[in-house]
CSV table of C-alpha atoms and ligand atoms in Angstrom, one decimal:
chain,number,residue,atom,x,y,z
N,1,UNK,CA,-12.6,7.1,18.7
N,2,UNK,CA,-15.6,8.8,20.3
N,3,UNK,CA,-14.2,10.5,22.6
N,4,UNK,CA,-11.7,12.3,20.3
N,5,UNK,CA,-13.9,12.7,17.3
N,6,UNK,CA,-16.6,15.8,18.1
N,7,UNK,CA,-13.3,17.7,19.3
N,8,UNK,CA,-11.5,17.0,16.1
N,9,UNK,CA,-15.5,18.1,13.9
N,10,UNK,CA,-14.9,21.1,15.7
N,11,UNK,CA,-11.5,21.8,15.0
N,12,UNK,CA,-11.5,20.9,11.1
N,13,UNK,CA,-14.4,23.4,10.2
N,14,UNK,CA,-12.6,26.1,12.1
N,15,UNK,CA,-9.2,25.7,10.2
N,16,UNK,CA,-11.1,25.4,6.9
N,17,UNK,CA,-13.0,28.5,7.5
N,18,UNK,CA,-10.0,30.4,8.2
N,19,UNK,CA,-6.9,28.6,6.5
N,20,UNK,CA,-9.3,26.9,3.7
N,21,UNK,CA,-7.7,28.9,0.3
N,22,UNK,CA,-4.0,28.4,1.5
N,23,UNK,CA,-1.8,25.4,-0.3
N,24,UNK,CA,0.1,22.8,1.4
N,25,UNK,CA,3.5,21.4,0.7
N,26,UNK,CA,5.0,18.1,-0.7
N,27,UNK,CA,6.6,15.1,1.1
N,28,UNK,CA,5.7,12.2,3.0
N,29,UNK,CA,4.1,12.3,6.7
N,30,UNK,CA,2.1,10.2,8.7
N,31,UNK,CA,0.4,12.3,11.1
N,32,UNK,CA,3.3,14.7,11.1
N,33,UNK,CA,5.2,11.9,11.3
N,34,UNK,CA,8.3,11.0,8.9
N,35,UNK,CA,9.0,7.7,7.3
N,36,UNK,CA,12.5,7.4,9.4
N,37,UNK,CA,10.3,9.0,12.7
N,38,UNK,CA,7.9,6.4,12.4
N,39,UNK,CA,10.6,3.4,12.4
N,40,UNK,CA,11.8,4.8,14.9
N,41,UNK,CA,8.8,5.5,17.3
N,42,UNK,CA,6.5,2.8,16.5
N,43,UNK,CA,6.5,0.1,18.5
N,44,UNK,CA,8.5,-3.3,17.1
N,45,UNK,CA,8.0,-7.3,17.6
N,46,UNK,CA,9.7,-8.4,20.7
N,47,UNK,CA,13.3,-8.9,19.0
N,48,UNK,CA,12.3,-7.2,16.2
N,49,UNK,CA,13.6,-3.8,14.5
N,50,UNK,CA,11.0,-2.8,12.1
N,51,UNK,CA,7.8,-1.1,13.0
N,52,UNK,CA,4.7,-3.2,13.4
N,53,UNK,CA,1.7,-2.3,11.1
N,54,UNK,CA,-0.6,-2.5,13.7
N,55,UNK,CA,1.0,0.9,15.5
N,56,UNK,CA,0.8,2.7,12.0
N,57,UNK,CA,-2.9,2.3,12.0
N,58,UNK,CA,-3.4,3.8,15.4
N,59,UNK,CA,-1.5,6.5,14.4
N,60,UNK,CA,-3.5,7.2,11.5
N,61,UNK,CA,-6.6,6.8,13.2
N,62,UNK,CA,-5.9,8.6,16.6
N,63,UNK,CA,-2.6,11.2,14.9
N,64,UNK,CA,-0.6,9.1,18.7
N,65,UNK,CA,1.7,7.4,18.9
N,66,UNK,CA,0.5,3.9,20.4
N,67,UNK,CA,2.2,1.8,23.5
N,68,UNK,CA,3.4,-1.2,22.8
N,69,UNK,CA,0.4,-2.9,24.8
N,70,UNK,CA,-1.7,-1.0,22.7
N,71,UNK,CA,-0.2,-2.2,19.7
N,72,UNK,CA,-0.5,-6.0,21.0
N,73,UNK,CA,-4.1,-5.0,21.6
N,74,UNK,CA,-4.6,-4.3,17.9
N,75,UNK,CA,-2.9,-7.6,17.1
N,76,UNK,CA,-5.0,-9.7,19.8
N,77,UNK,CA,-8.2,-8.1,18.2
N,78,UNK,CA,-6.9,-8.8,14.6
N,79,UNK,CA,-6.6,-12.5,15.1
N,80,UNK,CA,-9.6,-13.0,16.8
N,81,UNK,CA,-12.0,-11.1,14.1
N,82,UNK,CA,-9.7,-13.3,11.6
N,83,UNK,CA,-10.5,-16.6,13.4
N,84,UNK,CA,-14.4,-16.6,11.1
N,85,UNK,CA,-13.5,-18.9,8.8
N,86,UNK,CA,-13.7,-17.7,5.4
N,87,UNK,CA,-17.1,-18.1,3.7
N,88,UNK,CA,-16.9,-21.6,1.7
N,89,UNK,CA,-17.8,-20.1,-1.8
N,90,UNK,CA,-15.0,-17.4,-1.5
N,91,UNK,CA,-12.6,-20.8,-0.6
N,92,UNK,CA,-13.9,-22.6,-3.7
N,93,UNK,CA,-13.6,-19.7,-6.1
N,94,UNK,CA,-9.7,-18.8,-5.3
N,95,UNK,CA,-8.9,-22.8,-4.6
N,96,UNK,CA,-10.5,-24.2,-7.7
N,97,UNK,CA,-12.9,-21.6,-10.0
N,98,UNK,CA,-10.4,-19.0,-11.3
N,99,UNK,CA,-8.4,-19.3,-13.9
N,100,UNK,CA,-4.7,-19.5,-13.2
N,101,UNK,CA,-4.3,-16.8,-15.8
N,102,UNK,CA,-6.4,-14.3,-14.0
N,103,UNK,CA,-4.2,-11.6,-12.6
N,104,UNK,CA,-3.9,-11.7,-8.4
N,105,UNK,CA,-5.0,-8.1,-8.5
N,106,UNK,CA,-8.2,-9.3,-10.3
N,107,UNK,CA,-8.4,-12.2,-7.8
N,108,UNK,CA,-8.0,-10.1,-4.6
N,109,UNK,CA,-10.7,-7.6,-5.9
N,110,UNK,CA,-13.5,-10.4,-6.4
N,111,UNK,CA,-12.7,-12.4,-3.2
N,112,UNK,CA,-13.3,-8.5,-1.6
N,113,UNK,CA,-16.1,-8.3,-3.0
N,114,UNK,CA,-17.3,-11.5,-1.9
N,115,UNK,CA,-16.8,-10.8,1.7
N,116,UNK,CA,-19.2,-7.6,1.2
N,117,UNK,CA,-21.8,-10.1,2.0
N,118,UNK,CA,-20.1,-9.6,5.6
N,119,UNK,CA,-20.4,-5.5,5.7
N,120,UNK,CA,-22.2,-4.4,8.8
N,121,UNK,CA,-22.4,-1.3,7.3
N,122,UNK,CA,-24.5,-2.2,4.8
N,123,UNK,CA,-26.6,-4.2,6.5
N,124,UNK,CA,-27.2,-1.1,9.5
N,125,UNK,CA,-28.1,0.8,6.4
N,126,UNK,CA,-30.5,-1.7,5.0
N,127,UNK,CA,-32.4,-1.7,8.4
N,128,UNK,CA,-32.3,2.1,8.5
N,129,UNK,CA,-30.1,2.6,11.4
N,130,UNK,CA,-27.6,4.1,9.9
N,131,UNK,CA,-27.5,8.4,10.5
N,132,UNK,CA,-25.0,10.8,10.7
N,133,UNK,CA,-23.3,10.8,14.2
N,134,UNK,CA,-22.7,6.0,14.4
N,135,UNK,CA,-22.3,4.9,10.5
N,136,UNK,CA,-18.5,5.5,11.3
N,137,UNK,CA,-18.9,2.7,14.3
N,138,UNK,CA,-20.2,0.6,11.5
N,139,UNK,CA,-17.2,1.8,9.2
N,140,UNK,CA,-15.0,1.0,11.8
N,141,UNK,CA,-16.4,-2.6,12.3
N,142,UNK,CA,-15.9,-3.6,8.8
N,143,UNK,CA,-12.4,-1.8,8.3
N,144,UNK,CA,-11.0,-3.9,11.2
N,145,UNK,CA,-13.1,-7.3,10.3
N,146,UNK,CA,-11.5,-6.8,6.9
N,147,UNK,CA,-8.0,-5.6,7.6
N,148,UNK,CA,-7.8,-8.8,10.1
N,149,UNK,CA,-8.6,-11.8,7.1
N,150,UNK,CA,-7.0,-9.9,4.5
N,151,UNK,CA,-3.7,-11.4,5.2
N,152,UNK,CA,-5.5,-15.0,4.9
N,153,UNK,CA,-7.4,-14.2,1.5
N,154,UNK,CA,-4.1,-12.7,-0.1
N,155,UNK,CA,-2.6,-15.9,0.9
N,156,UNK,CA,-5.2,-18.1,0.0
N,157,UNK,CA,-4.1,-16.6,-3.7
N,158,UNK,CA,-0.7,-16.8,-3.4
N,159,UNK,CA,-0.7,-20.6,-2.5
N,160,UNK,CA,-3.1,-21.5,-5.1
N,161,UNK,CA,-1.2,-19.9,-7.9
N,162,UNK,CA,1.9,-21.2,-7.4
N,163,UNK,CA,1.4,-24.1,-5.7
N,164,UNK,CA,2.8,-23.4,-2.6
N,165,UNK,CA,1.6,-24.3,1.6
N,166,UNK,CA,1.3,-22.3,4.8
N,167,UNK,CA,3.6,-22.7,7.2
N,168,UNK,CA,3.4,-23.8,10.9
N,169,UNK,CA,4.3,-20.7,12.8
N,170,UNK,CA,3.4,-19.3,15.9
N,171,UNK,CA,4.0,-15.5,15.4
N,172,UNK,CA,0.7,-13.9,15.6
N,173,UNK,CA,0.9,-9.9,14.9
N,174,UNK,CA,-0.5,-8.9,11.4
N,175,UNK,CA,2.4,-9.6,9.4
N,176,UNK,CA,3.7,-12.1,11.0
N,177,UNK,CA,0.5,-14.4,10.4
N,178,UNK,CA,1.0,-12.9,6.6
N,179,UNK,CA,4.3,-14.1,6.4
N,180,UNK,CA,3.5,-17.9,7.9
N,181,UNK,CA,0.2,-18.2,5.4
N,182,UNK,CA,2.6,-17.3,3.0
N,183,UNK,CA,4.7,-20.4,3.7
N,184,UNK,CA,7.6,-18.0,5.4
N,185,UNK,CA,9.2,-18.9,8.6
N,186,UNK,CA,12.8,-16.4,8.3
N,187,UNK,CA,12.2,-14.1,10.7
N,188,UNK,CA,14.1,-11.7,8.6
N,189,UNK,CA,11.2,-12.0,6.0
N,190,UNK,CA,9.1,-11.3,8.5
N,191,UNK,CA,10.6,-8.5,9.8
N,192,UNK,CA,10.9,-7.1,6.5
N,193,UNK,CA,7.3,-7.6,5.6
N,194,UNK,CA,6.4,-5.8,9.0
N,195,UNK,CA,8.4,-2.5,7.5
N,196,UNK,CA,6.9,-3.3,3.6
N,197,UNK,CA,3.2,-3.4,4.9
N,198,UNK,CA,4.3,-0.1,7.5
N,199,UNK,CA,5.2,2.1,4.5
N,200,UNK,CA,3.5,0.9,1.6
N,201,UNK,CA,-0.1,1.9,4.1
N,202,UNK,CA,-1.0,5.8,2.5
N,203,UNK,CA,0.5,8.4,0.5
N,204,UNK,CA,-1.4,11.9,1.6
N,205,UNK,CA,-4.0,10.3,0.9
N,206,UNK,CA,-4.5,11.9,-3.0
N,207,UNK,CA,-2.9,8.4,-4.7
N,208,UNK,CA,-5.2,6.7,-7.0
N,209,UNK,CA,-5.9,3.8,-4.7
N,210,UNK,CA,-6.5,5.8,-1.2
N,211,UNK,CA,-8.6,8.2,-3.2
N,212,UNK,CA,-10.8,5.8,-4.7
N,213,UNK,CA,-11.5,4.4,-1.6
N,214,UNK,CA,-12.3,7.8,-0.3
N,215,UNK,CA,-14.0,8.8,-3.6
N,216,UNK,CA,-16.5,5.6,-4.0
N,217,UNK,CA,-17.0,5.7,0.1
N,218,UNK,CA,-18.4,9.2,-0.2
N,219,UNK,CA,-21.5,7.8,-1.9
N,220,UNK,CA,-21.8,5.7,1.2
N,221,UNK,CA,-20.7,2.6,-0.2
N,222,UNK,CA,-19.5,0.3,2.2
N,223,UNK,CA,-16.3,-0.2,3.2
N,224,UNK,CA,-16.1,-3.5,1.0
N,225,UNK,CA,-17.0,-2.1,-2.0
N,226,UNK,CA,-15.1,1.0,-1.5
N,227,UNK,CA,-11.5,-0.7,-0.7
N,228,UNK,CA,-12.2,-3.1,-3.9
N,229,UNK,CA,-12.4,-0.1,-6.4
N,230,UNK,CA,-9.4,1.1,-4.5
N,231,UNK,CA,-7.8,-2.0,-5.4
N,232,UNK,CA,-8.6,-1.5,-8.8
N,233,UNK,CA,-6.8,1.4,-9.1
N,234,UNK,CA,-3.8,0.1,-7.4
N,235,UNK,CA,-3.5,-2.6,-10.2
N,236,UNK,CA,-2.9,0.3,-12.7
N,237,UNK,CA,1.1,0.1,-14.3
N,238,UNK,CA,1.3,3.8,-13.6
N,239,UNK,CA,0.4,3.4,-9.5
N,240,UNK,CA,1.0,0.2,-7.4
N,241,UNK,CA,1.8,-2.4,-10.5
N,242,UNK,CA,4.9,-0.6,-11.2
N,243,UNK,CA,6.9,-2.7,-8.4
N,244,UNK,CA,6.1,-6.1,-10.7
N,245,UNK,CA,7.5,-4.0,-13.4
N,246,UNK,CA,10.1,-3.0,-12.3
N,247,UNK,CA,11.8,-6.2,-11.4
N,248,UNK,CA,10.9,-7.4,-14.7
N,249,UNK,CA,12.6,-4.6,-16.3
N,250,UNK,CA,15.6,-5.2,-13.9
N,251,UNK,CA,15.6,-9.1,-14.5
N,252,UNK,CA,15.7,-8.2,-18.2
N,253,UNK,CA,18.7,-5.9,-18.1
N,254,UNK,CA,20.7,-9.3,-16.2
N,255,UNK,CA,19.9,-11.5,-18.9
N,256,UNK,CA,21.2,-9.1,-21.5
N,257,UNK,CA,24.1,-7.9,-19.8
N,258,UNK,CA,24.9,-10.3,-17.0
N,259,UNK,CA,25.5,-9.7,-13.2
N,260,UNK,CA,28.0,-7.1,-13.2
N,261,UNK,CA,27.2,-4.8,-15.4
N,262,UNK,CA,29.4,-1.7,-16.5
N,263,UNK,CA,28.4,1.6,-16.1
N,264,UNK,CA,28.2,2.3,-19.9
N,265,UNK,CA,25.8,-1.2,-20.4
N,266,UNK,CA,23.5,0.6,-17.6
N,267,UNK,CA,23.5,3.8,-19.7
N,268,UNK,CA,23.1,2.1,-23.4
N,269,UNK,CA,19.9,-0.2,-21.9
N,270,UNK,CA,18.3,3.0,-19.6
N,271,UNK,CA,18.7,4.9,-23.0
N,272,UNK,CA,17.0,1.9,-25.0
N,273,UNK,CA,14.2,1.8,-23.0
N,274,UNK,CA,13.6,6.1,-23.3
N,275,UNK,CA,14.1,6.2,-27.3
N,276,UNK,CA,11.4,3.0,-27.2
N,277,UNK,CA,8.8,6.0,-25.9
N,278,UNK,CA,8.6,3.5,-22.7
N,279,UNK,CA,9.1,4.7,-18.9
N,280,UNK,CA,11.8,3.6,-17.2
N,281,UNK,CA,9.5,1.8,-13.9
N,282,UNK,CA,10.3,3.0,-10.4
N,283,UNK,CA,11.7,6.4,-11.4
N,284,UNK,CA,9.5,9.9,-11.4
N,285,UNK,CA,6.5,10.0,-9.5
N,286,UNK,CA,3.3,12.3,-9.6
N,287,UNK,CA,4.5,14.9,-6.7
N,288,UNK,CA,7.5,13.8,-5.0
N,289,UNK,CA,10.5,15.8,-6.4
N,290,UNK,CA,13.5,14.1,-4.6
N,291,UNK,CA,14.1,10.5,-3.5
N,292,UNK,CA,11.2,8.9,-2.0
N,293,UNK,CA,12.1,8.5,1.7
N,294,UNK,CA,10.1,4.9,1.4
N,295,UNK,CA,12.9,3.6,-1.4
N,296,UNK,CA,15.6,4.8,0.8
N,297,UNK,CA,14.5,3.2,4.2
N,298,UNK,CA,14.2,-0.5,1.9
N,299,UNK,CA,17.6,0.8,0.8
N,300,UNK,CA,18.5,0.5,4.4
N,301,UNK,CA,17.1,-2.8,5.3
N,302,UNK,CA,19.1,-4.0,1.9
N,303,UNK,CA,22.3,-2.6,3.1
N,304,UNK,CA,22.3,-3.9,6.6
N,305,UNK,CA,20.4,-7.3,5.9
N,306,UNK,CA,21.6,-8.0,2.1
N,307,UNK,CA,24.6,-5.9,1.0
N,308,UNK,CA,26.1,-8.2,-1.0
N,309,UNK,CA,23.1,-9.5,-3.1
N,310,UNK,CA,23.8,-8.7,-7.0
N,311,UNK,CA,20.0,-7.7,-7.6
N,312,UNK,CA,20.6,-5.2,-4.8
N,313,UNK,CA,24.0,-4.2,-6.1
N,314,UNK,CA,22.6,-4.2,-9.5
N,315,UNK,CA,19.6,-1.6,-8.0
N,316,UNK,CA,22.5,0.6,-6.2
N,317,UNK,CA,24.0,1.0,-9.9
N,318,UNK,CA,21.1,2.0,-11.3
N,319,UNK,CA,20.5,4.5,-8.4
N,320,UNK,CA,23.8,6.1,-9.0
N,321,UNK,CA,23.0,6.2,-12.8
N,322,UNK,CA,19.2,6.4,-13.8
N,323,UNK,CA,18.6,10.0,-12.4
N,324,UNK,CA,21.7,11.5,-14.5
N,325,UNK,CA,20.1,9.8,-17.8
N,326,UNK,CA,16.3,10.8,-17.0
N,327,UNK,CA,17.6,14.4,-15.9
N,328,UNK,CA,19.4,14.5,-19.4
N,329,UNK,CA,16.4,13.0,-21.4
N,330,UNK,CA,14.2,16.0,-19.9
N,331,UNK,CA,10.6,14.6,-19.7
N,332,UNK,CA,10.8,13.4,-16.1
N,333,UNK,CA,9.5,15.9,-13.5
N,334,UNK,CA,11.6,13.7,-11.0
N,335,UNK,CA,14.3,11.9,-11.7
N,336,UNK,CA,14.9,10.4,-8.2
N,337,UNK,CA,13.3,6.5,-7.5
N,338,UNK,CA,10.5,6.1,-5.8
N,339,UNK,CA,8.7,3.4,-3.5
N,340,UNK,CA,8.6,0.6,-6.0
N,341,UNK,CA,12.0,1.0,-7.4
N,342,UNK,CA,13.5,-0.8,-4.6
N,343,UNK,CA,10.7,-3.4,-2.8
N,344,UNK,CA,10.9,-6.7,-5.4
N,345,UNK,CA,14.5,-6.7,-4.5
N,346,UNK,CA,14.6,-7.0,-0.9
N,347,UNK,CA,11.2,-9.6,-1.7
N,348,UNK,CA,12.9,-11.4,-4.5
N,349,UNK,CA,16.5,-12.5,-1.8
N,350,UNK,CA,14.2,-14.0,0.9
N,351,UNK,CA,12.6,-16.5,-1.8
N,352,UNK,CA,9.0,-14.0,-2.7
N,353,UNK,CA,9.9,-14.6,-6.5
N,354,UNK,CA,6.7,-14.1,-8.1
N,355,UNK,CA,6.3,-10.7,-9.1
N,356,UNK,CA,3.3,-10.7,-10.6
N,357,UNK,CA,1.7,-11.0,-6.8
N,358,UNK,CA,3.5,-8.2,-5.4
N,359,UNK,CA,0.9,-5.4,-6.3
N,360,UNK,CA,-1.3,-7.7,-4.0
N,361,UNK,CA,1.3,-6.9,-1.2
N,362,UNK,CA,1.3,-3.5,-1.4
N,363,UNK,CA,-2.8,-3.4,-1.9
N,364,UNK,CA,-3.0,-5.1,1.6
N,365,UNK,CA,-0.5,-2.4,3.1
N,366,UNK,CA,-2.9,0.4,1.4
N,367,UNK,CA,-6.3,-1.2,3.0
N,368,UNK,CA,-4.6,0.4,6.8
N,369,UNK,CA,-4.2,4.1,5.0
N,370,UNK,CA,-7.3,3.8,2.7
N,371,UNK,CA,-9.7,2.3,5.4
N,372,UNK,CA,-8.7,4.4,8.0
N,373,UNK,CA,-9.2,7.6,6.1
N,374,UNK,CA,-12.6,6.1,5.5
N,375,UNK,CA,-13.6,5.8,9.0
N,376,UNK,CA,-13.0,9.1,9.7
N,377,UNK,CA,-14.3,10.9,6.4
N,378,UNK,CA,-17.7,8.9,7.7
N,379,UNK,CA,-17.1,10.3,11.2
N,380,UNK,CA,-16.6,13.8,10.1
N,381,UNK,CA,-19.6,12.9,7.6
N,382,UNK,CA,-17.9,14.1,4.4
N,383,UNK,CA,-20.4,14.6,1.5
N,384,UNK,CA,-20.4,12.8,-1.7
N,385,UNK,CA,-17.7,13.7,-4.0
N,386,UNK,CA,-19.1,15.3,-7.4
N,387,UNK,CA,-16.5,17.3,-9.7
N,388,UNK,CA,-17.5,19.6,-12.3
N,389,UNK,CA,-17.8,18.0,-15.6
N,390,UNK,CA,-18.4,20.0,-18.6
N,391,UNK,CA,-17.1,19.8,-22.4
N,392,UNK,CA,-14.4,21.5,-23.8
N,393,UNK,CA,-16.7,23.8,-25.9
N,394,UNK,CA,-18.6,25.0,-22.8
N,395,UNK,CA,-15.6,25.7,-21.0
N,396,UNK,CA,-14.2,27.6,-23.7
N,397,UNK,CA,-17.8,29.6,-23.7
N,398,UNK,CA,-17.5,30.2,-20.1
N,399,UNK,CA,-14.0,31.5,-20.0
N,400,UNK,CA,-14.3,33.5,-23.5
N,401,UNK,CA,-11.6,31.7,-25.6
O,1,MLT,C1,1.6,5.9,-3.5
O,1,MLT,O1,2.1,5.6,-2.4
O,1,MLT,O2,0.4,5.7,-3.8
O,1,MLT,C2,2.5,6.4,-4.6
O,1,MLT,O3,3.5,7.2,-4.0
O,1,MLT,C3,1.8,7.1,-5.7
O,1,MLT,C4,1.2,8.5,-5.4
O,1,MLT,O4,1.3,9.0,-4.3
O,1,MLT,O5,0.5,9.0,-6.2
C-alpha cells in the first residue's frame, strides 16, 4: 500500500482534471473485473470452486489480482488479529442483555460500536498523530482488526438468537471460520458462503451502505463508527433487508398455493402483491437495467449444487414470469431480479433458515467493499462530504421559476 499509493495521488487528479465532467456507464465491476471474471481468477480453497473473500479484498485494495499465497496470507493475518478475545461487556450484551426481539441488524450495529473502543485510529487522533500522508495506516489497522472478528461477533448473534452452537472445525480462511461459528461443517455451505460474502462485498461504491461508510468517514470518523452507520443503512427494506423479504414473500406464495405452482397462480399472486401498492422484493433495482450478474452466478451454484430443490424451482418460475408482469405493470425501471432475489434460497437448502439474520450476512460481505474504499479515500485524503442544501423556495428564486 505505500508503495502504490503516491503513484495512484498522482494519477487520480490528472484524470479528474482532464476527464472530470464526462459520465460513466452502468454494470457491475471490481476493478475492471466482472462478477463471472472474478470467480474465475480469484484464488479458491484447496478443493474448493468458489472464490475466497480474502482475494476480493486485495483486489479492491491493490486493483491485482492476488496469488494464492497471497491470499493465504490474508487469511493467516485474519485469524491471528481475530485470536483478541472479544471484550467481556460486548460478550455479555449479545449473550444475555438484548432483547431477543431486537432485530440482528440492530444487534450487529451496537456490538460495532462497542468494539470502537478498539479504533487505533481514533486513539492516533486523540494523541495528535494523526496528518495527512499515515491516518490511512491507521485506517488500515482497524479495517483489517475489524474485518478479522466480524465473522465471530455475527456469530456470537446468530447462536444466541436461536439457540444454536459453534462447530468444531478446522477450516481457517475467512468464511470458513464464519461458517464453523455458525455451527456449519458442509463444505458445500461453506463453499457457498465463500461465493455469498465474495459478491455481496460493493456495488460501485454509490449503494446506501458503501456510501455511508464513505460519507460518515469523510468527517474523519473512524473506521468503527463509519462501517456501523453503513450498517444502518444496509438494514433499510429498500437496500440489503430486501433478501429477508424476499424469502418471506416467497414462503408466503408456498403456503397459499403449494409447491408446484401453475403459471397462472404465479401471475394472480405477483399481480396481488402490485394492486396492494406493495413491491414485489428482489425485482428492479436503483441502476442496473438487466439481470444482476450477482443473481445469476447464485443461479449457477443452485443449478449445479441444488437443481432439484422446490424453493429453487419455485425461484426459476418466478424468474421466467415476474419480469413479463412488472414490464406490463409499467412502474419498474427494471424488471430483471437482482442480488437478493436469489441468496435466501441457496441459504435456506443448506439448513441457514432464519431470515431475519441474513441482512447480517450480507452487512459482513459489505465491511470488505465499504472498508476498503475507506482506506483509500483516507490515503488519497478525500475531504469531507457536504452537499448543497437549500429550500424549495430558494431554489426556485435562484433558478427563476
Ligand atoms: C448493492 O449491492 O448495494 C445493491 O445492488 C444496491 C445498490 O447498488 O444500490
Amino acid at each position: 500500500m505505500a508503495e502504490i499509493i503516491p503513484g495512484r495521488r498522482e494519477e487520480i487528479k490528472a484524470l479528474k482534471a482532464e476527464h472530470g465532467n464526462k459520465s460513466l456507464g452502468e454494470g457491475i465491476r471490481f476493478r475492471g473485473l466482472t462478477i463471472p471474471e472474478c470467480r474465475e481468477k480469484l484464488p479458491k480453497a484447496s478443493g474448493g470452486e468458489e472464490p475466497l473473500p480474502e482475494g476480493l479484498f486485495y483486489l479492491l485494495m491493490t486493483g491485482e489480482v492476488p496469488t494464492t499465497d497471497q491470499v493465504k496470507l490474508i487469511s493467516e493475518d485474519w485469524k491471528l488479529r481475530a485470536q483478541t478475545p472479544l471484550p467481556s461487556y460486548l460478550v455479555e450484551l449479545l449473550s444475555k442483555n438484548v432483547p431477543k426481539t431486537l432485530h440482528p441488524m440492530s444487534q450487529l450495529t451496537m456490538a460495532v460500536m462497542a468494539l470502537q473502543e478498539r479504533s487505533l485510529f481514533a486513539r492516533a487522533y486523540g494523541e495528535g498523530k494523526i496528518n495527512k500522508n499515515n491516518m490511512w495506516e491507521y485506517a488500515f489497522e482497524d479495517v483489517n482488526n475489524l474485518i478479522a472478528v466480524l465473522p465471530q461477533v455475527a456469530a456470537l448473534i446468530y447462536r444466541t438468537r436461536y439457540g444454536k452452537k459453534a462447530a468444531d472445525s478446522n477450516v481457517s480462511d475467512w468464511a470458513g471460520r464464519f461458517a464453523g461459528e455458525l455451527g456449519f461443517t458442509d463444505a458445500k455451505f461453506t463453499e457457498l458462503l465463500r461465493l455469498y460474502l465474495s459478491i455481496h462485498t460493493d456495488h460501485e461504491g454509490g449503494n446506501v451502505s458503501a456510501h455511508t461508510v464513505k460519507l460518515v468517514g469523510s468527517a474523519l470518523s473512524d473506521p468503527y463508527l463509519s462501517f456501523a452507520a453503513g450498517v444502518n443503512g444496509l438494514a433499510g427494506p429498500l437496500h440489503g433487508l430486501a433478501n429477508q423479504e424476499v424469502l418471506q414473500w416467497m414462503l408466503k406464495l408456498r403456503r397459499e398455493v403449494g409447491d408446484s405452482p401453475s403459471d397462472q397462480q404465479i401471475t394472480d399472486y405477483l399481480w396481488t402483491t402490485l394492486k396492494a401498492g406493495q413491491v414485489v422484493p428482489g425485482f428492479g433495482h436503483a441502476v442496473l437495467r438487466k439481470t444482476d450478474p450477482r443473481y445469476l452466478c447464485q443461479r449457477q451454484f443452485a443449478q449445479k449444487h441444488l437443481p432439484a430443490d422446490p424453493l429453487f424451482r419455485l425461484t426459476s418460475q418466478i424468474y421466467e414470469i415476474a419480469p413479463r408482469v412488472l414490464e406490463e405493470h409499467g412502474k419498474t425501471k427494471n424488471p430483471w431480479p437482482n442480488v437478493d432475489a436469489h441468496s435466501g434460497v441457496l441459504l435456506q437448502h443448506y439448513g441457514l433458515v432464519e431470515q431475519d439474520y441474513y441482512t447480517v450476512l450480507f452487512a459482513v460481505s459489505r465491511a470488505l467493499g465499504a472498508l476498503s474504499g475507506l482506506i483509500w479515500d483516507r490515503a488519497l485524503a478525500f475531504p469531507i462530504e457536504r452537499p448543497k442544501s437549500l429550500t424549495t423556495e430558494a431554489v426556485k428564486k435562484l433558478v427563476g421559476a
